[in-house]
Structure formats: C-alpha cells, structure tokens
C-alpha cells in the first residue's frame, strides 16, 4: 500500500495538511479559543512501511456495526433511538475464549476510526505475544458512527441530535459494545484492556475508573486529564512549547519571540495586511494580524507536540529559520520555518480544512464547547505574547457558534482530577498514564505514580502518543524501553486476573 | 412530638398503612410484577421517643434548594433546564472546615426526604463523636424535588420530563450538590461519607464506585445490588420469606402454604369472589382471586422484611394465625394474621394508596419499569405457589402503563454486579455492605468481604436497613455490635484519609 515517494516532500505535505487544517478550522469556528488539536494522527509515511503493510492486510480487520442506544442515561422519547456504531475486529492473533485470551480494545477518539488500525501499531505489534483479540471502536458522531447516517455538520446543526454527542455517552457506548462482543464470543472470562491516545487516552483511563467490571486495565497515552478546571496553571502547555524551542535553538526561539511585534508593526502600516498576506503567501487575504499570529502559534505548538524522533519537525523548522540570512528580515525567517514544515505549496496559512480533518476539527470544537473545556492560555511573556484564557469570551463564542454554553466544571465533577493521588491512591488500579515530556500536553498528564498499579510511565524525549504508534527499527532505546515496560505491566495485570479468577471467580 | 398512644393499636395501624399501600398501588400499576417495595420507612412510633424528639428539633435542620441541572449527560435543548432540588443540612455537630471535620451525606431514595432526618437515627446518634456535618439530599422526582414543581403524576405523564428520572442522573445530582456544598463551606478537605438504605444503599455504594473523588466511603445498608440481570436466582427473595415463616412457626407456614388452593377453591364456587371479599372484608369487591393472593404474598414478604426485633411482626402474625381454632377454617386463620398486622380497620386488602406512599409507589414503578428491573419470581413450590418472573409480560406491562420498555441490562452495564469479588477485589475501597439475613432482600446483597476495605457486615437476625435506624435501649447486642463495627470502620477510613492528606495532599 505504502510506497516511498520522496520522503522529504511527502513529509512536509502531510505535516502541512495536518497543521493547516488544524489551525484554520479552529480559528474559523472559535476565534477566542487557543486549544491546539489533540489526537495521535501523524503524517502517513511516518508509519514503518513493513508494519503499515501488515496493518493494511484488509482481511485481518473485519468491520461490524452495533445497534447502539442513542441515550443511555435517560428514558425520553428519543432515548430509545438507535444508531449504527462502527467497530473493527482483528481475531488473527486471538487465543480464543476457552483459553481466556485477552481482548485489547482501542477507543476511537475525535476522528473516524479508519486510520487507527494502521496507526496504533502498539496493538498489532504486541497482539501475537498476548494472543489478543484486537477491537477498534469508533467514537459516536465521527466517521461512520453518526446518528441517522447524517454528516457531522448536519448532526451538529440539529439541536435534538447533537446533544447526545458527549463523553459519558461515548463511554457507555464502549461498555455496551464490549459486553456485547464478549457475549457473542462467549468470552466471559477474557479480560479486556482498553487503550487510547490523547482524548482517547482520557477516555481509556476514565473507562477503567467508571467501568472496572468491563475493563481490567487501561493504557492511557498522552492523556491530559488534569488540564481541566483549575487543576493546573493555564500556561502549562505553551510553557513547554517555549522551553522546547529554547532548548532546540535559542536563536530560533529569539526570532519567533521578536516576530509578533514585527507582524503587528507591518500590519499597522498602510496596506500592511496585504504586505503580510504577500509575505506569507496566504491562500486568502488576511483579515487581521491575529489570524496570522494564531496560525503561527498553533504551528509552533504542534511542531513541538508531534516532535517525533524519526521526523524531528522542530529541528527542521529551526534549521530553516536560522538558515535565512539576517538581511532578508525577520518575517522571511518565520516564513522559511513555515515552508520547511509545510513544503512547497501554492499558498499557506488559511487554506480551508478538508477531508477527515475537517470533521475532526468540527467535532472537537463541539466537544470543547460543551464539556472538554481545556482552559489553556498564556499569561506571561515567554516566546509568545500574553493571551490569557477567558471563560466569558469562550462561552460567548460557543454560544454564538453552537447555541450552547460550556459546562466548564463537568469533567471534574464526573471524572475528578483534583487531588488525584489523594483520591486514587487507595482506590482504583491498573492504569498506565504514559507521556513524553516533549509533548506540551504532558503538562496536563499524570506524571507521578498514584499507587503501585496506577502508574506514570514517561520519557524525557517522547512526543504526543508516541508510545502507542508502531515500533520501528530506528526507534531510540528509551522508546523501546517505554513500550517494553508497558507490556510488562499489562502482563502483570493479566497474571493477577487469572490468579484471581482461579481463586474466587466462577 | 411523639406521644405514646397505646402501642399495639398504633403499631398495627402503621404497618397496615405501609403494607396496604405498598401492595395495592403496585398491583394497580403493574399486575404482572412481583417486586416488594424497598425502602427503610417504618411505623413512626418505632423510633425511640428520645431520639425522635431530638431529630425533630427543627432548628437543627436547615432546608436548602439547589439549582440542579436537569440533564447532566447531554447538551440538548432541555439539558440546560434547571430544577429545584431539596437538601437539608444539620451543622450542630460539625467540627468545621478548618479542622477538616467530615461530612455525612444521606442519599434520599424513592421517597420524599421529610421523614429521613428522624428515620436515619444512625446519623444523629453518631454525628457528635465524628463532629460531622449531616446532609440529607432528596432524590430527583420525589418530594419537593420534582422538575417544574410538578406533581409526580403530572411529571410521569410528560414524555419530555419523565425521561430524566434515572439513577445515573440522581447520582450526578448528588455529586453536584456535594461539590457545591464543600465549596460553599470552604471545606475542601472535609471527607464525605455517603450513606443510604435499600435503593438508597445501592445509590451510596454505586456513588463511591463512580465518584470516588466526591465520596471517601459509603455505608450501603440492605442494598440488593446483585438482584439484577441473571446474577442471582430469581427465587432468592421469596425463599427467605418462606424460610423465615418456617423457622418462626411450622404450623403457620403450613397454614399459609395450604391457603392458596383454598382461596382458589372458594373463588371458583358460585359467588365465590363475593364470599372471599366478605371473609377478608375487602374495601372493594375482589376482581379475581389473584388480587387477594398478590396482596397476601406482599404482606408475608414485608412482615419478614421489616421483622424488627422491637416489633416482631412475624411472631405477631403467626401467633394470630395459630390462635384461631381449626373449626373456624383455613381462611379465617389467614384473615386473623392479616388483622394482627393491620389492626382493626373498616376494610382490608384493596384500600387505595394514600399520602407520600402513593408517590413512592408510583415513582418506584417508573424506576423498576425503566432500569431497576429486579427479576424476582417464584419457580418452585415452597410456601408460595410458583409465579415465575417473565420479562416479556413485565415489559408489556411497563409499555402499557408508561409507554416505555425496560432496559433490563442497564444496571449491570453501568454499575456491574457479575463476578463482583473478581472485579472489585483489586479495585475500589471503603464500602460497607450491611445486611440483616432475615431481610429477604439480603439475598441480593453483598454478604462476603470483597477486600480488606470493601466489606460485608451482616447480622443473622437483622431486618431491612435496621442498622441505620436510631439506637434504642432495647436494641439486642448483635445490633449494637453491628453499628459499633460500622463506626469503627468509618473511623479507619477517616484516619487513613487524614494521613494521606498529610503525606501527599495539598
């Protein structure tokens, strides 16, 4: 499936698509909001070709649709409505129900599930040694799992449908499907380990907390479950971004730091926005300097977030920034960094989002506007000018776009988060919170062990959800080691489960 | 408040009210269903006068209304609607926020909260030694906590309102109010222990499982959390009833056992139903022998369920049954037992339900018809003729009364229950499942320790929710001991909490 078409141009193209659509679409929908996208999607060619080919053996992955309850929690007129929810099963490696061989369930997050079978290499890499059944479940309102077979846009415009797009409903969906699957397979005593990355990682850890009778354990990769309410400072994310740039190249960091004023200065000149639009080859004329600044802020953020050891976009960008001779001016340096990541395109900055990313960004906007309120902002002058998070303007933006106000305290009410060690030290078990400290979202992750079985496994150099991607020969030792540790811990959970089953199960 | 007006007649009157309304109303609503009422309500005079007077000191209990979210889990047009939810606070004993003194929260169940401040003597009896704040929260759709200030009947007839009457919503209500209360009191580090009896006990244990960040622990009294789905045999409840009668008096047991055929025989005679109506002094002519048999089945069930050591209704009934000379005939014996419990009334068997019980029975019918599907039946010939639980006819009855089908697997999907020791042995902590084995609902309770901190504390002679009623000088030693054990365990939870707070809290 995957050929090897000139690495560097391809790499840039994909990163470009990713970043462009992320920033532009979000800017479109919510001008006052500064929440970089989550998610584990990488440029496609970053997958190891061997593994990608293996994952693409279509007959190993069988698609099913489950007749899912629209509203698990109420008994109103629409609550009994059902919709088709997609899930995909790979039974190639499974040891079978009789042997109680485990089930690994990947929780789809804010995207169609299509790419995940290839993306989540951790599962296909390790299924054989666990003799595990692999299941990938699509999150409601994404991909082919939208009620009434609607487009997401249509579903979100219907107040009677969109309301059921929530995380608690999604978790109950996963519970129903997994219980159904075990019954169908007569695999009553096949323990389930759930797994997810980013928002999907939050779902995985919350699922273990809410549904311990369904999931034996959870691997939550890069799950910023503490980035809610007032648990951590709003600056946490962008502080990591700034620090990473500084550590990568202080001159690059300095250039970016000085660029914001320069952008504003040019913008304030006569025909300044036109000049800026020309300098940055924007796809449509800039409406304000903020539009450009927001795009750049997101670009820098994501260059750090997805700074994988195999692609090193941060170095790529800073090398380009630093490579422009001073006489060409500050903004040409910025532009060069932008091009290094995006590759040679006909235009930049504000291309409209397209394809599955458009759906992801629209759906995630709804989710952040209702419950996933990540109060992220910049209050101090670092590499970025201050841009504090303001709940009021965020609320107003959400109301004007979707007609609903956010519930900023719901996540901590339903899932907790404050005093997490105090709360969970003597409650819960079998959760791995994995992180890479290069990932700015790791600042909202669990980085300290909570107990002997609720543990934090992080690497100093890792990026966002890196550990659950597929293994590659070029992987650094620390990454290999992180994955080995995760496998070892999961084996311990299983061993205890089988011992308990023997001791006091049926 | 409580005078002492001729114990025995009063006792009978109250038991009569309780049982009459229970059986009749349920028979009304759901003819095919055999689920005896849950609940901790006892005849009022059973409260110790001293304690009752203390609890009735109105100024110690302050009533509040919280602006509660109608729909916690969705973001639809009605989800943001709020309703007034009642809760009552007693701060007389509280040690205050600065000392981190605990909060005890009683979860209202399928009844208005009004009686609970006097009923739940365990809290007022022990508040002083814990320096605890006491909070009593009314369950949505009962008492003064019905959306839009409607009557329950009106709310249940509105498909757009009644749908929000669910246990998951109720638990989220409790979470919101408790978080709100701690914020209001600046009592961030005052640990909360939740407590409830019967259905309220289920809610308490489920709350500790779902909201460990809100509740440090739960005392779940007589909570039949295993009486769902196929976890235990449907016969469990009535087997206990039959066994208790047999142990109390084998001749009484034998009389009842033989009575069912006799009722059917008389009913099949010419004008047989009129004869039966006359024999049992029914309030209105019997429509079928089933009407009488159902009433009696419920009466026997509840005589055992609420067979408190201080009142001993089982002995009262059997003494009366056995006291009738054989020449008077079998049905006069049955009737004598009925009168012994009910006292001298103008009529029996099918008086219409009244007062707050009518609300309780209507609300509980809705709850059992949606999610609290307790599959209770009789498959073997014991003291009762067989009457197996039939999900189809149950579903049809629910559909015809309320227009909605039950979700019989939802409780086990959301809360679990199967393989409970296997699931919770290494997950969860700080739950006391207390039971009295005389209580037929104990057959659906947790009677074995799940771990060192999820424990079963039961007594051989206890009745339904007996332990959380108020202490009385006449209490038998085993009851005194059970309560002491519960207090000791709760103190351990608190001690560990304060130690943890010191070690790694804020």
Coordinates of C-alpha atoms in Angstrom, one line a residue, chain A residues 87-419:
Chain A
X87 CA -16.2 -1.2 15.3
X88 CA -13.5 -3.3 13.7
X89 CA -12.2 -6.7 15.0
X90 CA -8.9 -8.4 14.2
X91 CA -9.0 -12.0 15.5
X92 CA -5.9 -13.2 13.7
X93 CA -3.8 -13.4 16.9
X94 CA -6.5 -14.3 19.4
X95 CA -6.0 -17.3 21.6
X96 CA -9.8 -17.8 21.9
X97 CA -12.5 -17.8 24.5
X98 CA -11.7 -21.2 26.0
X99 CA -8.2 -20.1 27.0
X100 CA -9.4 -16.8 28.3
X101 CA -7.1 -15.0 26.0
X102 CA -7.3 -11.2 26.4
X103 CA -9.1 -8.6 24.4
X104 CA -7.4 -5.3 23.6
X105 CA -9.9 -2.5 22.8
X106 CA -8.8 0.7 21.2
X107 CA -11.0 3.6 21.9
X108 CA -11.6 5.8 18.9
X109 CA -11.4 9.5 19.7
X110 CA -12.2 12.7 17.8
X111 CA -11.8 11.1 14.4
X112 CA -13.1 8.4 12.1
X113 CA -11.6 5.0 13.1
X114 CA -10.3 4.3 9.5
X115 CA -6.7 5.3 10.1
X116 CA -6.4 3.8 13.6
X117 CA -5.9 0.1 12.6
X118 CA -2.6 1.2 10.9
X119 CA -1.8 4.0 13.3
X120 CA -2.0 2.1 16.6
X121 CA 1.0 -0.1 15.9
X122 CA 1.4 -0.9 19.5
X123 CA -1.6 -3.3 19.2
X124 CA -0.6 -5.1 16.1
X125 CA 3.0 -5.3 17.3
X126 CA 2.1 -6.9 20.5
X127 CA -1.1 -8.9 19.8
X128 CA 0.8 -12.1 19.0
X129 CA 2.7 -12.3 22.3
X130 CA -0.6 -11.7 24.2
X131 CA -2.7 -13.9 21.8
X132 CA -5.0 -11.0 22.0
X133 CA -8.2 -10.1 20.1
X134 CA -8.0 -6.6 18.8
X135 CA -11.0 -4.3 18.7
X136 CA -11.2 -0.7 17.5
X137 CA -14.4 1.2 18.3
X138 CA -15.3 4.4 16.6
X139 CA -16.5 7.3 18.8
X140 CA -20.1 8.4 18.3
X141 CA -20.5 11.3 15.9
X142 CA -17.3 10.6 14.0
X143 CA -16.7 8.6 10.8
X144 CA -19.5 6.2 10.1
X145 CA -20.9 6.4 13.6
X146 CA -23.1 9.4 13.3
X147 CA -26.8 9.1 14.2
X148 CA -29.2 8.7 11.3
X149 CA -26.3 8.4 9.0
X150 CA -26.0 12.2 8.9
X151 CA -23.0 14.2 8.1
X152 CA -21.4 15.7 11.3
X153 CA -22.3 19.2 10.1
X154 CA -25.9 18.2 9.7
X155 CA -26.0 16.4 13.0
X156 CA -24.4 19.4 14.8
X157 CA -27.0 21.8 13.3
X158 CA -29.8 19.7 14.8
X159 CA -30.4 20.6 18.5
X160 CA -32.3 17.4 19.0
X161 CA -29.4 15.2 17.8
X162 CA -26.2 17.0 18.7
X163 CA -27.0 16.9 22.4
X164 CA -26.1 13.3 22.6
X165 CA -22.6 14.0 21.5
X166 CA -20.9 13.7 24.9
X167 CA -18.1 11.7 26.5
X168 CA -20.3 10.0 29.1
X169 CA -22.4 8.7 26.3
X170 CA -19.3 7.6 24.4
X171 CA -18.0 5.6 27.4
X172 CA -21.4 3.9 27.8
X173 CA -21.2 3.0 24.1
X174 CA -17.9 1.3 24.6
X175 CA -19.2 -0.6 27.6
X176 CA -22.2 -1.8 25.6
X177 CA -20.2 -2.9 22.6
X178 CA -17.6 -4.7 24.7
X179 CA -20.2 -6.5 26.8
X180 CA -22.0 -7.5 23.6
X181 CA -18.8 -8.7 22.0
X182 CA -17.8 -10.9 24.9
X183 CA -21.3 -12.4 24.9
X184 CA -21.1 -13.0 21.2
X185 CA -17.7 -14.7 21.5
X186 CA -18.7 -16.5 24.7
X187 CA -15.6 -14.9 26.1
X188 CA -16.9 -14.2 29.6
X189 CA -13.5 -14.5 31.2
X190 CA -11.4 -12.9 28.5
X191 CA -10.1 -9.8 30.3
X192 CA -10.3 -6.5 28.4
X193 CA -7.5 -4.0 28.4
X194 CA -8.6 -0.6 26.9
X195 CA -6.2 1.8 25.2
X196 CA -6.3 5.2 23.7
X197 CA -4.2 8.2 22.9
X198 CA -4.8 11.9 23.6
X199 CA -8.5 12.4 24.1
X200 CA -8.9 8.7 23.5
X201 CA -6.4 8.2 26.3
X202 CA -8.5 10.2 28.7
X203 CA -11.5 8.1 27.7
X204 CA -9.4 4.9 28.3
X205 CA -8.4 6.0 31.8
X206 CA -11.9 7.2 32.7
X207 CA -13.3 4.0 31.4
X208 CA -11.2 1.9 33.8
X209 CA -12.4 4.2 36.6
X210 CA -16.1 4.1 35.6
X211 CA -16.4 0.6 34.2
X212 CA -13.9 -1.6 36.1
X213 CA -16.4 -4.5 35.5
X214 CA -15.8 -4.2 31.8
X215 CA -12.1 -3.2 31.6
X216 CA -9.4 -4.9 33.6
X217 CA -6.9 -2.1 32.9
X218 CA -6.2 0.9 30.7
X219 CA -3.2 2.2 28.8
X220 CA -3.8 6.0 28.5
X221 CA -1.2 7.5 26.3
X222 CA -0.7 11.3 26.4
X223 CA -4.0 11.9 28.2
X224 CA -4.1 15.4 29.7
X225 CA -6.8 14.5 32.2
X226 CA -5.6 17.3 34.6
X227 CA -6.0 20.1 32.0
X228 CA -9.4 21.0 33.3
X229 CA -10.9 23.5 35.7
X230 CA -8.2 25.0 37.9
X231 CA -6.2 21.8 38.4
X232 CA -3.0 23.1 36.6
X233 CA -2.0 26.6 35.5
X234 CA -3.4 27.6 32.2
X235 CA 0.2 28.4 31.0
X236 CA 1.4 24.9 31.2
X237 CA 1.0 23.9 27.6
X238 CA 2.7 26.9 26.0
X239 CA 5.5 26.9 28.6
X240 CA 6.5 23.6 27.3
X241 CA 6.4 24.8 23.7
X242 CA 8.6 27.8 24.6
X243 CA 11.0 25.7 26.5
X244 CA 11.4 23.2 23.7
X245 CA 12.2 25.9 21.2
X246 CA 14.7 27.4 23.6
X247 CA 16.4 24.1 24.1
X248 CA 16.4 23.3 20.4
X249 CA 17.8 26.6 19.3
X250 CA 18.0 29.8 21.3
X251 CA 18.3 31.9 18.2
X252 CA 15.2 30.3 16.6
X253 CA 13.4 30.9 19.9
X254 CA 14.6 34.5 19.9
X255 CA 13.5 35.1 16.3
X256 CA 10.0 33.9 17.0
X257 CA 9.8 35.8 20.2
X258 CA 10.6 39.0 18.3
X259 CA 8.3 38.3 15.4
X260 CA 5.0 39.1 17.0
X261 CA 5.7 42.8 17.3
X262 CA 7.1 42.9 13.8
X263 CA 3.9 41.3 12.5
X264 CA 1.8 43.9 14.3
X265 CA 4.1 46.7 13.1
X266 CA 3.7 45.7 9.5
X267 CA 0.0 45.1 9.9
X268 CA -0.4 48.7 11.2
X269 CA 1.3 50.2 8.1
X270 CA -0.7 51.4 5.1
X271 CA -1.7 48.2 3.2
X272 CA 0.1 46.3 5.9
X273 CA -2.2 43.3 5.9
X274 CA -1.7 43.0 2.1
X275 CA 2.0 43.0 2.7
X276 CA 1.7 40.3 5.3
X277 CA -0.5 38.3 3.0
X278 CA 2.1 38.5 0.3
X279 CA 5.0 37.7 2.6
X280 CA 3.2 34.6 3.9
X281 CA 1.6 33.7 0.6
X282 CA -1.7 33.3 2.3
X283 CA -4.5 31.4 0.5
X284 CA -6.8 34.3 1.0
X285 CA -6.1 37.9 2.2
X286 CA -5.5 38.1 5.9
X287 CA -8.4 39.8 7.8
X288 CA -6.2 40.7 10.8
X289 CA -2.8 40.2 12.1
X290 CA -4.4 38.0 14.8
X291 CA -5.3 35.5 12.1
X292 CA -1.7 35.1 11.1
X293 CA -0.5 35.1 14.7
X294 CA -3.0 32.4 15.7
X295 CA -1.9 30.2 12.8
X296 CA 1.8 30.6 13.8
X297 CA 1.1 29.9 17.5
X298 CA -0.7 26.7 16.5
X299 CA 2.1 25.8 14.1
X300 CA 4.8 26.1 16.8
X301 CA 2.7 24.3 19.3
X302 CA 2.2 21.3 17.0
X303 CA 5.8 21.2 15.8
X304 CA 6.7 20.5 19.4
X305 CA 3.7 18.3 20.2
X306 CA 4.5 16.0 17.3
X307 CA 8.2 16.3 17.5
X308 CA 8.8 12.6 16.9
X309 CA 12.4 11.3 17.0
X310 CA 12.1 10.0 13.4
X311 CA 10.9 13.2 11.8
X312 CA 12.1 16.0 14.1
X313 CA 10.0 18.8 12.8
X314 CA 11.3 21.2 15.5
X315 CA 14.8 20.9 14.2
X316 CA 13.6 21.1 10.6
X317 CA 11.8 24.3 11.4
X318 CA 14.5 25.9 13.4
X319 CA 17.2 25.0 10.9
X320 CA 15.2 26.7 8.2
X321 CA 14.5 29.8 10.4
X322 CA 18.2 30.0 11.3
X323 CA 19.3 29.4 7.8
X324 CA 17.8 32.7 6.4
X325 CA 20.4 35.4 6.3
X326 CA 19.6 38.4 8.6
X327 CA 19.4 40.8 5.7
X328 CA 16.2 39.1 4.5
X329 CA 14.4 40.2 7.6
X330 CA 12.6 38.7 10.5
X331 CA 9.4 37.7 8.7
X332 CA 11.2 35.8 6.0
X333 CA 12.8 33.7 8.7
X334 CA 9.4 32.9 10.1
X335 CA 8.1 32.2 6.6
X336 CA 11.0 29.8 5.9
X337 CA 10.2 27.9 9.1
X338 CA 6.6 27.6 7.9
X339 CA 7.6 26.4 4.5
X340 CA 10.1 23.9 5.9
X341 CA 7.2 22.2 7.7
X342 CA 4.5 22.6 5.0
X343 CA 6.6 22.0 2.0
X344 CA 6.2 23.9 -1.2
X345 CA 2.5 24.7 -1.6
X346 CA 0.7 27.2 -3.7
X347 CA -0.5 29.0 -0.7
X348 CA -0.3 29.0 3.1
X349 CA -1.8 30.0 6.5
X350 CA -5.6 30.0 5.7
X351 CA -6.4 27.2 3.3
X352 CA -9.8 25.7 4.2
X353 CA -9.7 22.5 6.1
X354 CA -10.6 19.4 4.1
X355 CA -11.3 15.7 4.3
X356 CA -11.5 13.8 7.6
X357 CA -9.6 16.6 9.4
X358 CA -12.5 18.9 8.8
X359 CA -14.8 16.5 10.6
X360 CA -12.3 16.1 13.4
X361 CA -12.0 19.8 14.0
X362 CA -15.7 20.4 13.8
X363 CA -16.4 17.6 16.2
X364 CA -13.7 18.6 18.6
X365 CA -14.9 22.2 18.6
X366 CA -18.3 20.9 19.7
X367 CA -16.7 18.8 22.4
X368 CA -14.6 21.7 23.7
X369 CA -17.6 24.0 23.6
X370 CA -19.7 21.7 25.7
X371 CA -17.6 19.7 28.2
X372 CA -14.0 19.4 27.2
X373 CA -13.2 22.9 28.3
X374 CA -9.4 23.0 28.5
X375 CA -8.6 26.4 29.9
X376 CA -5.4 27.0 28.0
X377 CA -3.8 30.4 27.8
X378 CA -0.7 32.5 28.0
X379 CA -0.4 34.9 30.9
X380 CA 3.3 35.6 30.9
X381 CA 5.6 36.9 28.2
X382 CA 7.6 33.9 27.0
X383 CA 8.2 33.1 23.4
X384 CA 4.6 34.2 22.9
X385 CA 2.8 37.4 23.8
X386 CA 0.3 37.0 26.6
X387 CA -3.2 35.7 25.6
X388 CA -5.0 34.6 28.7
X389 CA -7.8 32.2 28.7
X390 CA -11.1 34.0 29.2
X391 CA -14.0 31.8 30.1
X392 CA -16.5 34.5 29.4
X393 CA -15.4 35.1 25.8
X394 CA -15.0 31.4 25.3
X395 CA -18.6 30.9 26.5
X396 CA -19.9 33.6 24.2
X397 CA -18.0 32.2 21.3
X398 CA -19.5 28.8 21.9
X399 CA -23.0 30.2 22.3
X400 CA -22.7 32.1 19.1
X401 CA -21.4 29.1 17.1
X402 CA -23.3 26.2 18.6
X403 CA -26.0 27.9 20.6
X404 CA -24.9 26.2 23.9
X405 CA -22.8 27.3 26.8
X406 CA -20.0 25.1 28.0
X407 CA -20.1 23.3 31.3
X408 CA -16.5 24.0 32.5
X409 CA -16.8 22.0 35.7
X410 CA -18.5 18.9 34.4
X411 CA -15.3 17.0 33.6
X412 CA -14.0 17.4 37.2
X413 CA -17.5 16.7 38.6
X414 CA -17.9 13.4 36.7
X415 CA -14.4 12.2 36.3
X416 CA -12.5 14.0 39.1
X417 CA -8.9 15.3 38.7
X418 CA -8.3 17.5 41.7
X419 CA -6.0 15.9 44.3

